[in-house]
Short mmCIF file of C-alpha atoms in Angstrom, two decimals:
data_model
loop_
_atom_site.label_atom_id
_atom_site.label_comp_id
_atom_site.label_asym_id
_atom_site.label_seq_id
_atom_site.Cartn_x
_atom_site.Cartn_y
_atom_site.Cartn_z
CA UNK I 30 -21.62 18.70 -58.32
CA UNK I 31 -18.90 17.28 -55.61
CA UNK I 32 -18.90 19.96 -53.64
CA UNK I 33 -22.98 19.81 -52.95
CA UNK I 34 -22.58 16.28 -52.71
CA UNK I 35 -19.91 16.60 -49.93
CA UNK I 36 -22.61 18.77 -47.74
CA UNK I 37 -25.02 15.90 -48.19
CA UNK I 38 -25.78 13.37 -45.62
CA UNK I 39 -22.86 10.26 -45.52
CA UNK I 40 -26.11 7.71 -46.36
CA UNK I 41 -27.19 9.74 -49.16
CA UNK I 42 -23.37 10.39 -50.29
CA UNK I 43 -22.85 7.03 -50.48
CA UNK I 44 -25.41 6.10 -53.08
CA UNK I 45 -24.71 8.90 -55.14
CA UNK I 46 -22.12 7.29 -57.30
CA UNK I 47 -23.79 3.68 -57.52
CA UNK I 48 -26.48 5.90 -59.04
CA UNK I 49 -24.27 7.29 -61.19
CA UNK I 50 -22.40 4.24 -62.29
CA UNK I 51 -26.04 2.80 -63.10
CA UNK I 52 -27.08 5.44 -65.71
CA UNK I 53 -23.45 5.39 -66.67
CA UNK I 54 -23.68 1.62 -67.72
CA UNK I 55 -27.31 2.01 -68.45
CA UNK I 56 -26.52 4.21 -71.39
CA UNK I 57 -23.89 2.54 -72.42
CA UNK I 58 -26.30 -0.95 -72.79
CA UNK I 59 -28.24 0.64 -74.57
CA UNK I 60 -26.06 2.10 -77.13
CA UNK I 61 -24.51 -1.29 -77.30
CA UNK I 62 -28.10 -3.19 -78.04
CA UNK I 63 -29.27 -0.20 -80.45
CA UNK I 64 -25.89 -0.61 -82.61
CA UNK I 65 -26.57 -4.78 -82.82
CA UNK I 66 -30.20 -3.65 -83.80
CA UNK I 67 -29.06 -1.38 -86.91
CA UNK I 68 -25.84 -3.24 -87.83
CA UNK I 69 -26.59 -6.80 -87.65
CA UNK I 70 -30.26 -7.56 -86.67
CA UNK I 71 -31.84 -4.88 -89.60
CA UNK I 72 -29.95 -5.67 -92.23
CA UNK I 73 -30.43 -9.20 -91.87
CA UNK I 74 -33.89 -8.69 -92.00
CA UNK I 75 -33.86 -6.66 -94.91
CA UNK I 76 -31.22 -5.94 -97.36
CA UNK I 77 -29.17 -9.68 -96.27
CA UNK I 78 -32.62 -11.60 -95.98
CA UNK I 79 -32.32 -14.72 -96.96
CA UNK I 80 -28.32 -15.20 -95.67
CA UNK I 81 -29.59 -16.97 -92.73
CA UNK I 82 -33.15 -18.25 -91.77
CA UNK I 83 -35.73 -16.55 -89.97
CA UNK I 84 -35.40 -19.23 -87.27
CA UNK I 85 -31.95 -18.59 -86.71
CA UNK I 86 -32.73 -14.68 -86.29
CA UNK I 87 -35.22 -15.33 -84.03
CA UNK I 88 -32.82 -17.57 -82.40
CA UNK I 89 -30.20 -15.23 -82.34
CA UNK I 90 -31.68 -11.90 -81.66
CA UNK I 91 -34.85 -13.52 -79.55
CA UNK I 92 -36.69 -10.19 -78.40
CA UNK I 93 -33.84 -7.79 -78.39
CA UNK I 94 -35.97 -4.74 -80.22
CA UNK I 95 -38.45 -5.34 -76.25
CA UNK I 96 -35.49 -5.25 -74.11
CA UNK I 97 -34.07 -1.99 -76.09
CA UNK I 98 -37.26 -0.55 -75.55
CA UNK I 99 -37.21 -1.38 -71.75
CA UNK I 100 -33.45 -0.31 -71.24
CA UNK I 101 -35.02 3.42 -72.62
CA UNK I 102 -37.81 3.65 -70.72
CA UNK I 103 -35.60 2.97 -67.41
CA UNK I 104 -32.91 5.35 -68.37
CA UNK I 105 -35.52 7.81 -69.10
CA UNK I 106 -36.83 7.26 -65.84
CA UNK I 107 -33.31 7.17 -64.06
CA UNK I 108 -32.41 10.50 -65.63
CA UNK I 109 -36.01 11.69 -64.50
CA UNK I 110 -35.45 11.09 -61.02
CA UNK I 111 -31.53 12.12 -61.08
CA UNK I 112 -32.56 15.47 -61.66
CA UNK I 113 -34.28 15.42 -58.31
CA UNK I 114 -32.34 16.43 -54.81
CA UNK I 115 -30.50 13.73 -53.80
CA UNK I 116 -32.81 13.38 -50.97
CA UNK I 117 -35.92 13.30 -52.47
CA UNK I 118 -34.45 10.38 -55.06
CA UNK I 119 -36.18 6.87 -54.76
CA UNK I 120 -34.16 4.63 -56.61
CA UNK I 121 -35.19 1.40 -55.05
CA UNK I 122 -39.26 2.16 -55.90
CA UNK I 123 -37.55 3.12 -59.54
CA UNK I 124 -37.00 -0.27 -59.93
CA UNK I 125 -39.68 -1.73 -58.54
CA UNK I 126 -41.91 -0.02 -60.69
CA UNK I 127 -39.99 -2.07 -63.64
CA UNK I 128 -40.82 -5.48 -62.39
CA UNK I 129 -43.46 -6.01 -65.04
CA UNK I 130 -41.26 -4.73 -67.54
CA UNK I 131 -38.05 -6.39 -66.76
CA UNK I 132 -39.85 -9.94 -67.64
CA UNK I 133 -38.66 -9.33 -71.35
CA UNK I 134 -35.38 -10.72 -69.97
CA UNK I 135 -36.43 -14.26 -68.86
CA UNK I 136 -36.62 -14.97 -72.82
CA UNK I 137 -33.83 -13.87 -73.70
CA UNK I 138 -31.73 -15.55 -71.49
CA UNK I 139 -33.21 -18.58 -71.70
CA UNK I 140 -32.59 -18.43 -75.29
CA UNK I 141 -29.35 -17.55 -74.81
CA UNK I 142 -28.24 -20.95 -72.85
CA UNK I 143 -29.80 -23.35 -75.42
#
């Protein structure tokens, strides 16, 4: 709450509502990439197959479905460690535990410039 997070340390205070704003847009990504999976990317690979070429999905959608599983697993893991005290969270190691997983995105983009 605010008033806990006033009694807390000014460092730890401070990166409170970064934190915040991180699972904030986190979940909001991923609500975004999960409604382009069932709206546009499914039903062009099943009940619209055919209206454009497999290519051009591929092209399109490259590996979406990986980096919607990806965006889960992190705000899984974000909401795992926001339920610890403020002081005990580890953000920074959060993220480096992704590094593997956050090379789904080099494919994407690239895709995305061409």
């Amino acid at each position: 709450s605010l008033e806990n997070t006033r009694q807390l340390p000014k460092e730890i205070q401070a990166r409170q509502l970064p934190f915040q704003e991180i699972i904030c847009t986190e979940t909001q990504y991923i609500r975004q990439i999960g409604l382009l999976i069932a709206h546009y990317l499914r039903p062009l690979q099943n009940e619209l197959e055919g209206i454009i070429s497999t290519m051009d999905i591929k092209t399109i959608f490259c590996n979406i479905e990986d980096i919607f599983k990806v965006s889960k697993k992190l705000l899984q893991a974000l909401q795992e460690e926001e339920k610890k005290e403020p002081e005990m969270q580890n953000i920074g190691s959060l993220f480096i535990s992704f590094k593997r997983d956050f090379g789904v995105y080099p494919p994407y983009c690239t895709s995305q410039s061409t």
